[in-house]
XYZ file of N, CA and C in Angstrom:
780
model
N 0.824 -1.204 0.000
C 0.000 0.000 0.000
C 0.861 1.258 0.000
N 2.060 0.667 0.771
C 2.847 2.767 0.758
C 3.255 3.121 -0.445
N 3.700 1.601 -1.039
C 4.197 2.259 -2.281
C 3.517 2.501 -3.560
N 2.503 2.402 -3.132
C 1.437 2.762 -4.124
C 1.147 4.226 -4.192
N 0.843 5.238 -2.697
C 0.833 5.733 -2.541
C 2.361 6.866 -2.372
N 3.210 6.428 -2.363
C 4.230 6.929 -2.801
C 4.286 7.497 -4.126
N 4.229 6.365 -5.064
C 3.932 6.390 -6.692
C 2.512 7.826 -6.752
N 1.326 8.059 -5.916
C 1.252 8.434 -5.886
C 1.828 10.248 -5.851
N 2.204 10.025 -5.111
C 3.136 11.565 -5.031
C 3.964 11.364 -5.689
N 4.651 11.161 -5.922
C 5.797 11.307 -6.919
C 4.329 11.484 -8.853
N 3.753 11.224 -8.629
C 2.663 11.329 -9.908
C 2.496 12.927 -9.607
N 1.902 13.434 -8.398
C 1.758 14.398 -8.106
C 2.539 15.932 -8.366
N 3.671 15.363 -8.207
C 4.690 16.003 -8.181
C 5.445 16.004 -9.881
N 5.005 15.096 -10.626
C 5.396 15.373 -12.058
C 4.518 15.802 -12.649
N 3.099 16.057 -12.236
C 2.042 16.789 -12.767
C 1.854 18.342 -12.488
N 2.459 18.278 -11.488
C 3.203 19.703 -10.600
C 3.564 20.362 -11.699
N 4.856 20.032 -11.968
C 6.759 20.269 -12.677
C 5.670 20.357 -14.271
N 5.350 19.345 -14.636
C 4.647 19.715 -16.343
C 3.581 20.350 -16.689
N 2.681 20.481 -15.144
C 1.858 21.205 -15.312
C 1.785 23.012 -14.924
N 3.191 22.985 -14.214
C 3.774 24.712 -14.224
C 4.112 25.283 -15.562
N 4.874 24.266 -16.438
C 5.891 24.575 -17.652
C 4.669 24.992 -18.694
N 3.370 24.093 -18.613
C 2.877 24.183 -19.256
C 1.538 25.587 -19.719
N 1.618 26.167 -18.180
C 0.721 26.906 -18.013
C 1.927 28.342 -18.140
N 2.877 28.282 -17.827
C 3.840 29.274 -17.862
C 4.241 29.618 -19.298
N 4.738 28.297 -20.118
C 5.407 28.560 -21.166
C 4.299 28.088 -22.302
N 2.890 27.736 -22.150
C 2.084 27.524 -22.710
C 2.154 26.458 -23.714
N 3.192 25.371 -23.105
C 3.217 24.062 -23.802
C 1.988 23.087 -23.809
N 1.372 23.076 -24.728
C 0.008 21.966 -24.797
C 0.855 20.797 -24.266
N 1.771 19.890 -24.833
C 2.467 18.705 -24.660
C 1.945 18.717 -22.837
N 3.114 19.337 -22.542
C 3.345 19.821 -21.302
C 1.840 19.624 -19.962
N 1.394 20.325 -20.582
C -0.362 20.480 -20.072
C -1.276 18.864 -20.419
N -0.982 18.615 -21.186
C -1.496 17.205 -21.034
C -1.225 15.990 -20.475
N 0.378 16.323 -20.417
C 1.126 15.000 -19.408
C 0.686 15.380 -17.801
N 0.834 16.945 -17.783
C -0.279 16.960 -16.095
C -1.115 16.315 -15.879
N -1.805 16.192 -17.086
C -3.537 15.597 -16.873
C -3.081 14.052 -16.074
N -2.524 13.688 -17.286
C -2.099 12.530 -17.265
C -1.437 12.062 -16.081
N -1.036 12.747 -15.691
C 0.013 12.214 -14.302
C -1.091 12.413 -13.588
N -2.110 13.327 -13.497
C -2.943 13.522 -11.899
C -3.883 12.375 -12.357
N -4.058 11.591 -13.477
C -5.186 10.934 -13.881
C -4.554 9.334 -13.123
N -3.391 8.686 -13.308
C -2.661 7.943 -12.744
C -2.659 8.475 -11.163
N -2.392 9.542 -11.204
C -1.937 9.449 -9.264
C -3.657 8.904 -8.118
N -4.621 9.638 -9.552
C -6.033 8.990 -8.506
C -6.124 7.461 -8.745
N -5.381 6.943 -9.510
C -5.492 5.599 -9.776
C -4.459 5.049 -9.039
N -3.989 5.648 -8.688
C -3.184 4.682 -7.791
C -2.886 4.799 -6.551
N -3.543 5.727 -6.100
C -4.430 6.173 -4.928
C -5.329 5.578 -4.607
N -6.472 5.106 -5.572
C -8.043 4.441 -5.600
C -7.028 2.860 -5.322
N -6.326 1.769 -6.315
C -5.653 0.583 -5.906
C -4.948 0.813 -4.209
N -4.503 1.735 -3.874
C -4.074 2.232 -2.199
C -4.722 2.046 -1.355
N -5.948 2.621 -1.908
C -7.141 2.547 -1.208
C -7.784 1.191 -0.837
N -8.230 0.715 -2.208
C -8.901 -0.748 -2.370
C -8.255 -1.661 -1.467
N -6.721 -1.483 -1.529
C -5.974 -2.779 -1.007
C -6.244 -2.655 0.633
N -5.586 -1.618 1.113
C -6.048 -1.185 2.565
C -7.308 -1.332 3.254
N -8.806 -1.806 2.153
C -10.367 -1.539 2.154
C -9.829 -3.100 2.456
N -9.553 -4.082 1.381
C -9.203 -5.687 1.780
C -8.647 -5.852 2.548
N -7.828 -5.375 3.340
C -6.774 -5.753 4.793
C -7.646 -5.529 5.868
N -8.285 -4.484 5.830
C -8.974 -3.860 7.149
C -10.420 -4.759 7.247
N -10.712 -5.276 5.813
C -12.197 -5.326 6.292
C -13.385 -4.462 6.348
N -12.633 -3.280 6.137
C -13.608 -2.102 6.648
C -13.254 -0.719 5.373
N -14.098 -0.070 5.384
C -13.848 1.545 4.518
C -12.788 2.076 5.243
N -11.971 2.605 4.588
C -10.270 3.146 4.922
C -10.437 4.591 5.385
N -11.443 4.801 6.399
C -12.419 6.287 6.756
C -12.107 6.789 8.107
N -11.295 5.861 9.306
C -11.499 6.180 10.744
C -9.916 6.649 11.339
N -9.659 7.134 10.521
C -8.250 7.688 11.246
C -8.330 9.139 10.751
N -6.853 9.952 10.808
C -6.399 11.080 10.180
C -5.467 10.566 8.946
N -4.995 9.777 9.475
C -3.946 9.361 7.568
C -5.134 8.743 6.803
N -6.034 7.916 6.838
C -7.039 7.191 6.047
C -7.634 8.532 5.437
N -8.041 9.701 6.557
C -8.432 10.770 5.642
C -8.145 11.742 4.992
N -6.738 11.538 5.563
C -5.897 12.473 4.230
C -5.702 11.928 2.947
N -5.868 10.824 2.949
C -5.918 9.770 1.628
C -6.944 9.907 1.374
N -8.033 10.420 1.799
C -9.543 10.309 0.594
C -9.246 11.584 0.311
N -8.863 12.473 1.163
C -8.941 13.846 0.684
C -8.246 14.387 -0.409
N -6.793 13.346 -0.505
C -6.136 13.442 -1.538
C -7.125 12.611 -2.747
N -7.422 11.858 -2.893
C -8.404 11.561 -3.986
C -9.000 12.074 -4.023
N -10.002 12.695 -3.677
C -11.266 13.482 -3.682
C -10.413 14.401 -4.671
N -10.002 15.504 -4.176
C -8.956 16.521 -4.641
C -8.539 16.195 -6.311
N -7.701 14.610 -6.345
C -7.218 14.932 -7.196
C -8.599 14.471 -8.588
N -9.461 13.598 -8.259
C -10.290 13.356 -8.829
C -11.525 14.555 -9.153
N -11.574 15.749 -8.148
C -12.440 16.963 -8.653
C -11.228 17.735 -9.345
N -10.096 18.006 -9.011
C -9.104 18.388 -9.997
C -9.660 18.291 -11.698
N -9.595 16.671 -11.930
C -9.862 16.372 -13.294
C -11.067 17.021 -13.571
N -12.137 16.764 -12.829
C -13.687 17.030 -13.823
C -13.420 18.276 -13.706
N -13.122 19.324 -12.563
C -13.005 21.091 -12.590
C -12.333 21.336 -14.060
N -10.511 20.689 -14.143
C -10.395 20.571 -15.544
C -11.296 20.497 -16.687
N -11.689 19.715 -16.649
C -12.669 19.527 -18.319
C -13.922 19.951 -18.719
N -14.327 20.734 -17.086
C -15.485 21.406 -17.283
C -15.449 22.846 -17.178
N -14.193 23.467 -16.947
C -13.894 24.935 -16.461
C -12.974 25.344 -17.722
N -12.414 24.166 -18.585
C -11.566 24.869 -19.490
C -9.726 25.330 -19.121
N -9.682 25.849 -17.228
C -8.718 26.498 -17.157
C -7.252 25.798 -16.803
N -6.630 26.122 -17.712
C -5.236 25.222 -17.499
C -4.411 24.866 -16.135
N -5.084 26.128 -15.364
C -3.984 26.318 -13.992
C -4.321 24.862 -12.857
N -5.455 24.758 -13.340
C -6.571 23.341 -12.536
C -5.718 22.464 -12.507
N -4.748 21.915 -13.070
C -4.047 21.053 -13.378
C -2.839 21.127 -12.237
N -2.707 22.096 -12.296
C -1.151 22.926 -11.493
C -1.862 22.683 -9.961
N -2.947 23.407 -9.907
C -3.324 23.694 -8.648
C -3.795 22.359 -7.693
N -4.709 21.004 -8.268
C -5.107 20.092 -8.376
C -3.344 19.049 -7.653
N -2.845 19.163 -8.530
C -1.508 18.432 -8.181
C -0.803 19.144 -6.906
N -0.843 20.196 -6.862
C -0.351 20.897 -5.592
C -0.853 20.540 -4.397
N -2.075 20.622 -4.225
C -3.000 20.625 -3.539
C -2.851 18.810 -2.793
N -2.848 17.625 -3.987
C -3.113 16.645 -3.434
C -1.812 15.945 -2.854
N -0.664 16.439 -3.718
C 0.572 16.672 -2.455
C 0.399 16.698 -1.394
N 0.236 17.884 -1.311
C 0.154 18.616 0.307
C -0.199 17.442 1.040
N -2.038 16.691 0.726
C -2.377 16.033 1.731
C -1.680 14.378 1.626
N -0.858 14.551 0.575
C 0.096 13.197 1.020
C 1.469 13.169 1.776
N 2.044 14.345 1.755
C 2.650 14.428 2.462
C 2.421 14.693 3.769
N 0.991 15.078 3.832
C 0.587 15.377 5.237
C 0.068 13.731 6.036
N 0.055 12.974 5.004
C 0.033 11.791 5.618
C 0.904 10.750 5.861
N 2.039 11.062 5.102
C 3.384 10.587 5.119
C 3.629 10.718 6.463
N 3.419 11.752 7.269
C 4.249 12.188 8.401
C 3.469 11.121 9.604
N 1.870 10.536 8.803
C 1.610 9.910 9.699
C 1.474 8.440 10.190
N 1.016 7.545 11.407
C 1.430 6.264 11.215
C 0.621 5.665 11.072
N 0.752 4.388 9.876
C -0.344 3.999 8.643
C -0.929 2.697 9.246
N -0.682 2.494 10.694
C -0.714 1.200 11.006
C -2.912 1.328 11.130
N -2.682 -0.247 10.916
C -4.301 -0.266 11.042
C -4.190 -0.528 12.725
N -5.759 -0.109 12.678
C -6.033 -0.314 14.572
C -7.205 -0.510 14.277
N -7.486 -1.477 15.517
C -8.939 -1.900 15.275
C -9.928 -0.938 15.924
N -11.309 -1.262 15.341
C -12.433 -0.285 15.104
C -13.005 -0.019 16.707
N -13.106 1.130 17.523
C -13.861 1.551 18.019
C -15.345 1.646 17.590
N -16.480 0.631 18.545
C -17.735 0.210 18.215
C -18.667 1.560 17.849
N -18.486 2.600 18.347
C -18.776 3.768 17.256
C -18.781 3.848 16.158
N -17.198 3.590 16.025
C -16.768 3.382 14.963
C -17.861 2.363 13.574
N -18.063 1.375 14.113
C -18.804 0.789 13.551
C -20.016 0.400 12.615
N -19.951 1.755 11.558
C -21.391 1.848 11.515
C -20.861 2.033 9.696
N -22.331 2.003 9.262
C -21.922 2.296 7.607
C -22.197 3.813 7.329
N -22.667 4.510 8.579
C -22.868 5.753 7.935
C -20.983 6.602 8.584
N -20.549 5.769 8.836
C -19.207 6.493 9.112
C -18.217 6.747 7.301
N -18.549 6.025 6.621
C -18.274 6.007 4.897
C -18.982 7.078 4.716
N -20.631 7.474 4.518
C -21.247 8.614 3.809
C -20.687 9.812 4.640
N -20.735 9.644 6.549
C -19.963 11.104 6.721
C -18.610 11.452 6.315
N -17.499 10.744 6.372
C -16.285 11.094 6.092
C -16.264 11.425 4.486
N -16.500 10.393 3.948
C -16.605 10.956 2.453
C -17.104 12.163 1.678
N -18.477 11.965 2.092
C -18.503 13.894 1.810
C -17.822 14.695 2.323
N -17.545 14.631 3.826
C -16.637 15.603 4.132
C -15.292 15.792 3.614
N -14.759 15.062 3.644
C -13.747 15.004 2.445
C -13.677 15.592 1.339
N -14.988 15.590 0.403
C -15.445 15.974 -0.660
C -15.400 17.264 -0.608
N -16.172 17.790 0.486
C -15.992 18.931 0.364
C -15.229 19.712 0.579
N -13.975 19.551 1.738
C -12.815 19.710 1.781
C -12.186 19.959 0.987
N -12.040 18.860 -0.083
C -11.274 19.058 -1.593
C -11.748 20.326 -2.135
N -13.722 20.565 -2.013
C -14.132 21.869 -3.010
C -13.398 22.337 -2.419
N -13.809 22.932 -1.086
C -13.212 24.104 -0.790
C -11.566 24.666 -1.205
N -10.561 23.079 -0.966
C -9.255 23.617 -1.292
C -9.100 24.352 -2.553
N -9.844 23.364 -3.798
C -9.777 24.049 -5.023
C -10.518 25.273 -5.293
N -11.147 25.829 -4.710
C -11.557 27.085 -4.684
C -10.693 28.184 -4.171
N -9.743 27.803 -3.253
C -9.048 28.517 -2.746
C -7.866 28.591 -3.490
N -7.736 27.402 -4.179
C -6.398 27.440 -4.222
C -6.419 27.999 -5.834
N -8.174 28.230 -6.404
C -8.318 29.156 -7.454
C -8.012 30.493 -7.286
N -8.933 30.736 -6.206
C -8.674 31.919 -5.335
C -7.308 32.882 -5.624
N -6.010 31.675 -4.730
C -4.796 32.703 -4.802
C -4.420 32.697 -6.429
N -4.625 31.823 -7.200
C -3.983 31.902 -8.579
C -4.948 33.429 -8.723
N -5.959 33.036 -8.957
C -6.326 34.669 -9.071
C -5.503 35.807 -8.651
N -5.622 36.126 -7.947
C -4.737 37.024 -7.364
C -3.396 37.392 -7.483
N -2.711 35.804 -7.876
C -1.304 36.269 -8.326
C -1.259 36.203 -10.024
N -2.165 35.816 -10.423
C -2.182 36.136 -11.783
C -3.334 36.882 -13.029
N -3.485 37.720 -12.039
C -4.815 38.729 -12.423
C -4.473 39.223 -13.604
N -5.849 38.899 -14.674
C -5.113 39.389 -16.266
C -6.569 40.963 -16.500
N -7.288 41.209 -15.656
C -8.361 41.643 -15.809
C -9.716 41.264 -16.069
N -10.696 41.849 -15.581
C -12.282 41.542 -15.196
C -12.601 40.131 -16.164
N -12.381 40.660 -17.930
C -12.637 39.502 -18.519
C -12.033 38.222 -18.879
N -10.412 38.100 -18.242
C -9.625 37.563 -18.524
C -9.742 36.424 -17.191
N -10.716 36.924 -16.355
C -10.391 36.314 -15.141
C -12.135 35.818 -15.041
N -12.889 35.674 -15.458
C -14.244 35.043 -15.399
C -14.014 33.352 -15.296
N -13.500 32.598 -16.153
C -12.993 31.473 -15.831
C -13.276 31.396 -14.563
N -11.751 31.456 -13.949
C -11.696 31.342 -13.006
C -12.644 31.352 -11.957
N -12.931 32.738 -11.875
C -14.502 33.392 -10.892
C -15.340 32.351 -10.940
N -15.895 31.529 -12.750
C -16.619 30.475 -12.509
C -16.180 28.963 -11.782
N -15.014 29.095 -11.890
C -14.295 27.373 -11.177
C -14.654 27.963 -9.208
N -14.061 29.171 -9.166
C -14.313 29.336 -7.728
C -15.969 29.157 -7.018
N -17.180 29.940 -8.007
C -18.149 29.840 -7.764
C -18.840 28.098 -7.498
N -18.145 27.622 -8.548
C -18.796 25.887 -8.801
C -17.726 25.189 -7.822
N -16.553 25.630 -7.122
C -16.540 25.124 -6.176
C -16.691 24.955 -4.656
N -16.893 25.836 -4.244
C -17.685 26.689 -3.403
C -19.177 25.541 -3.224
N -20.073 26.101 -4.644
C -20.935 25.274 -4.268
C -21.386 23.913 -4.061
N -20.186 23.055 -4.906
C -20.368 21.503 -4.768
C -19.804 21.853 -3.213
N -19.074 22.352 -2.510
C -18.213 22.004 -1.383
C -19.009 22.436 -0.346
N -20.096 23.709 -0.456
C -20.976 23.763 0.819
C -22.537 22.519 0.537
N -22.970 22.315 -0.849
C -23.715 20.796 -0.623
C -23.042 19.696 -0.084
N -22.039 19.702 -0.335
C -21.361 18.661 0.274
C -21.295 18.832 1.498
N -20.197 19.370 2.176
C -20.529 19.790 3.387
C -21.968 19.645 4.431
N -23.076 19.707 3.613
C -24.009 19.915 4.139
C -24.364 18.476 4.410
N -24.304 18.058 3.235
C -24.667 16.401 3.117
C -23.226 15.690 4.375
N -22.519 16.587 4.315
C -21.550 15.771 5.634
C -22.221 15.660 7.326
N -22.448 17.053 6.810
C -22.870 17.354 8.844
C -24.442 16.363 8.903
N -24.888 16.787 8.346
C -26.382 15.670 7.850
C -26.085 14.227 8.250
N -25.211 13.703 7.448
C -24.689 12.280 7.734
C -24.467 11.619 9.454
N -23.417 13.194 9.184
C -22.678 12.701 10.852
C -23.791 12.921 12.009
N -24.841 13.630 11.678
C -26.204 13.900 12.767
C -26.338 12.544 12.797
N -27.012 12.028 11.710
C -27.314 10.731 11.977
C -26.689 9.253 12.810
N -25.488 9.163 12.490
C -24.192 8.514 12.993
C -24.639 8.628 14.116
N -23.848 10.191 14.654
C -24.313 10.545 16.025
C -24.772 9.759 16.732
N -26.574 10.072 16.808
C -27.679 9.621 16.858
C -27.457 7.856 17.489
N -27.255 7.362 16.244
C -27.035 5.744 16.589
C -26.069 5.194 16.763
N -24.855 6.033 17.037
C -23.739 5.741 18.041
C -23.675 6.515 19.308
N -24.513 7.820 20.470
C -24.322 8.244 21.132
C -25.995 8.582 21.869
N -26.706 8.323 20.998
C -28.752 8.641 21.031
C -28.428 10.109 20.633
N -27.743 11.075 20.463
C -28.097 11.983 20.382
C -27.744 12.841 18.736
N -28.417 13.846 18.258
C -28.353 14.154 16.633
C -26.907 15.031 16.726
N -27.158 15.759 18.067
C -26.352 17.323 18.046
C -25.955 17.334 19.030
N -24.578 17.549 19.466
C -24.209 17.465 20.674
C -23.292 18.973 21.106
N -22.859 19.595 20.590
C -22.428 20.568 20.490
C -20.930 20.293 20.950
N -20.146 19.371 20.329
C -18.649 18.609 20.206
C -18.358 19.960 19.579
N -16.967 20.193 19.932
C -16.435 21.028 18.747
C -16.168 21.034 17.456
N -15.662 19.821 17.471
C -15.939 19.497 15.809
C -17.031 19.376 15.378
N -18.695 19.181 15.710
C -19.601 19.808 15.309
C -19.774 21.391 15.234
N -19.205 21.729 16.415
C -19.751 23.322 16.002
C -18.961 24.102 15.237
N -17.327 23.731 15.079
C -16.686 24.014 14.460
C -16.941 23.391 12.447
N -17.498 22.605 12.652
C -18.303 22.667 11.431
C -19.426 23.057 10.593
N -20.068 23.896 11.749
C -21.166 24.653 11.777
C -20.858 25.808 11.618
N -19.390 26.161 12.323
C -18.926 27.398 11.484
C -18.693 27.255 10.241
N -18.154 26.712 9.735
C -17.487 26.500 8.741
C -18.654 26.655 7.084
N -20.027 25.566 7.981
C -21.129 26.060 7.505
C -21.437 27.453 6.874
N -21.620 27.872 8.083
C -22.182 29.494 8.249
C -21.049 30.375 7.342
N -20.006 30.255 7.097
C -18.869 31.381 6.633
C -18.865 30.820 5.485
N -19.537 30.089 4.740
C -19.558 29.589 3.358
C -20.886 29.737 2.803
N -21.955 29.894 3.327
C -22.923 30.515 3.576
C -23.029 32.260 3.775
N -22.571 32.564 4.283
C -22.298 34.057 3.727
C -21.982 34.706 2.772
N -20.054 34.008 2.140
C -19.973 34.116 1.022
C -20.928 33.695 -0.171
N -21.213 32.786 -0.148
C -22.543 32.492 -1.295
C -23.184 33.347 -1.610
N -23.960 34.116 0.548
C -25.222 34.913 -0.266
C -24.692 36.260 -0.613
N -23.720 36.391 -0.204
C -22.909 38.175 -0.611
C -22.739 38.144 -2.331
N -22.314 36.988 -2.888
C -21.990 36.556 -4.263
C -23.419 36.258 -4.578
N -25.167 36.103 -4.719
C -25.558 36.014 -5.078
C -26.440 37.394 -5.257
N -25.657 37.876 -4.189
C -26.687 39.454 -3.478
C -25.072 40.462 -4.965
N -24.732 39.789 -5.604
C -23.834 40.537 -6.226
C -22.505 41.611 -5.554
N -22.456 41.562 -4.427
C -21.509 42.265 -3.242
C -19.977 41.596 -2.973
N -19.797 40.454 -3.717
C -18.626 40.364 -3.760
C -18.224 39.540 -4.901
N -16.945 39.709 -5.593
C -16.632 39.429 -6.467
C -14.797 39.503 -6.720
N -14.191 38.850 -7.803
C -13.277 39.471 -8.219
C -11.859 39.058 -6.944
N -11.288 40.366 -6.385
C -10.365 39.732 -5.244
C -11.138 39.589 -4.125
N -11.973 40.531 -4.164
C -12.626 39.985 -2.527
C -13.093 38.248 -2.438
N -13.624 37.957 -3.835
C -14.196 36.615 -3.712
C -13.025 35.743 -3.558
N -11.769 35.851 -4.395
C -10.768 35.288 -4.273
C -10.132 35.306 -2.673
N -10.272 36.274 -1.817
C -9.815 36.357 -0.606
C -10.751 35.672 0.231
N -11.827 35.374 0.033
C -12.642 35.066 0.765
C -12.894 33.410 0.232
N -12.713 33.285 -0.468
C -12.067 31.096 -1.058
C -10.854 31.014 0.045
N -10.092 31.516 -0.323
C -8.625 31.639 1.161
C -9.369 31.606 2.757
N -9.628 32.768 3.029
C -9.949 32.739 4.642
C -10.884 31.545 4.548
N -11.820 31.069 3.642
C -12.799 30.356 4.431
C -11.920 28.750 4.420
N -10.906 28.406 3.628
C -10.157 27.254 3.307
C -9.275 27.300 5.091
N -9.305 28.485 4.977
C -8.234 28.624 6.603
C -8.859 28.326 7.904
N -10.169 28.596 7.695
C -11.394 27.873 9.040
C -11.739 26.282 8.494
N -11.948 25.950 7.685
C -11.870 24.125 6.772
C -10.617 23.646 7.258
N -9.268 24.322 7.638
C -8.004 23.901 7.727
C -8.350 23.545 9.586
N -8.742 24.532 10.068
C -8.480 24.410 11.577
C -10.064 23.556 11.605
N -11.364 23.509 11.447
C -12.007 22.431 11.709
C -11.399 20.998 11.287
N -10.714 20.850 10.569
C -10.166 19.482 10.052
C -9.538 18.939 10.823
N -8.489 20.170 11.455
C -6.708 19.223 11.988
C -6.551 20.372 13.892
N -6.896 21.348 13.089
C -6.655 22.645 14.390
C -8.048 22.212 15.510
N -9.242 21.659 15.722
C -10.002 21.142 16.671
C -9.217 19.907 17.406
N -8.708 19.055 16.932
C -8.570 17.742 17.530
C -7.319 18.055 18.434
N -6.121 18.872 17.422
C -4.664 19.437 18.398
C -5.103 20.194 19.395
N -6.286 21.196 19.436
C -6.385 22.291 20.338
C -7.642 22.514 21.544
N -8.464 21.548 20.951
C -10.038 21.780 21.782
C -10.208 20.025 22.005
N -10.003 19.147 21.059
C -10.431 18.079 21.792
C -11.865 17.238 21.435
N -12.955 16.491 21.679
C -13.462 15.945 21.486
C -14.219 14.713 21.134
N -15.286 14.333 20.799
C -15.718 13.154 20.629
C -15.097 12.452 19.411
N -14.483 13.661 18.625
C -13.686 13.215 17.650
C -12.242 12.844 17.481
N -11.872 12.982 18.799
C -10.323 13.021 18.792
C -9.914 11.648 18.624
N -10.734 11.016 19.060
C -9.986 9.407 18.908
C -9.922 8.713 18.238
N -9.823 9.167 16.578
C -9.823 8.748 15.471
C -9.051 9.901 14.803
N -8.678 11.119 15.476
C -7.792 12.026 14.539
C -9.183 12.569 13.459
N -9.939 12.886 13.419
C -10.987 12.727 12.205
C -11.603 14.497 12.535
């Protein structure tokens, strides 16, 4: 499994390198072997996955490294469709960057299986983590549209693209999201009797809610746009960052004992 996921990053990382050259020096070649490399790294991420799904017995969902590994799929797999449905070359660049990050952020961690806490136990622990995940990924790629914006601002019409990849991700990432906290009510529920408990990592996802929810309605109320919208994909990726990893190091919870 590591070295699958190794192969992974190292995919990552040559989709990186061909997919900078390509957006910089405007090599088509170049721009397509990105594709190509991030199209392999979810594939061999997804076999990472599968194999670890056969060892355990179980969905590869109840730790912090298991979910930096969906998150890196998720990521690199909305990467592709944002690609082919947004048109914009940088998706490629940003997509590979991005699903790095969360492999190396799992590199650092230890991959050993442990057996399931009876909480643990349930099938709706797959539908919550997974969307959340999912949406995680929107949000990164929105953000991480966000700063390209910003550092490569060509003007109002030069930059609509973009504005649209940020808008469409945003919104798959707060349905998602939504469909996460939804899930995990339920879980809850039939692992604790209760829907809502006011854990921090619930309420800290309820922020997270609410500040993605704002932006939406400011962007539908026409009030933000352009860099503000681009700054505001960033800050809200920076509250997604600390509900994810910054609750469990700092506040604690029903969630801590899975890193999740």
């Amino acid at each position: 499994m590591e070295i699958l996921n190794k192969a992974a990053f190292a995919l990552c990382l040559a989709g990186l390198l061909t997919g900078a050259a390509g957006v910089f020096w405007r090599l088509k070649t170049a721009e397509k072997l990105s594709q190509w490399a991030l199209l392999a790294c979810v594939l061999s991420l997804s076999a990472a996955l599968a194999a670890r799904w056969r060892i355990c017995g179980r969905p590869p969902m109840t730790d912090q490294y298991e979910s930096l590994l969906i998150l890196a799929w998720c990521v690199g797999a909305g990467g592709l469709i944002a690609r082919r449905r947004s048109g914009v070359a940088a998706v490629g660049v940003l997509s590979c960057a991005s699903c790095a990050a969360a492999l190396a952020g799992a590199s650092l961690l230890d991959p050993s299986v442990r057996p399931l806490m009876p909480a643990l136990r349930s099938d709706w622990l797959a539908y919550h983590v997974l969307t959340a995940m999912a949406s995680y990924a929107a949000f990164a790629l929105a953000a991480a549209a966000g700063a390209w914006r910003l550092i490569s601002s060509r003007g109002a019409g030069a930059d609509e693209p973009l504005e649209r990849l940020m808008i469409g991700a945003l919104k798959a990432g707060f349905f998602l999201l939504t469909l996460g906290i939804a899930t995990g009510a339920v879980w809850a529920q039939r692992a604790w009797g209760s829907y809502w408990s006011w854990d921090p990592k619930e309420t800290w996802s309820l922020i997270t809610w609410l500040v993605y929810a704002v932006v939406l309605h400011l962007r539908r109320a026409e009030r933000l746009s352009g860099r503000a919208l681009a700054w505001s994909c960033i800050a809200g990726a920076g509250v997604v960052l600390f509900t994810y990893i910054g609750v469990n190091r700092f506040l604690g919870g029903l969630h801590s004992y899975s890193g999740l």
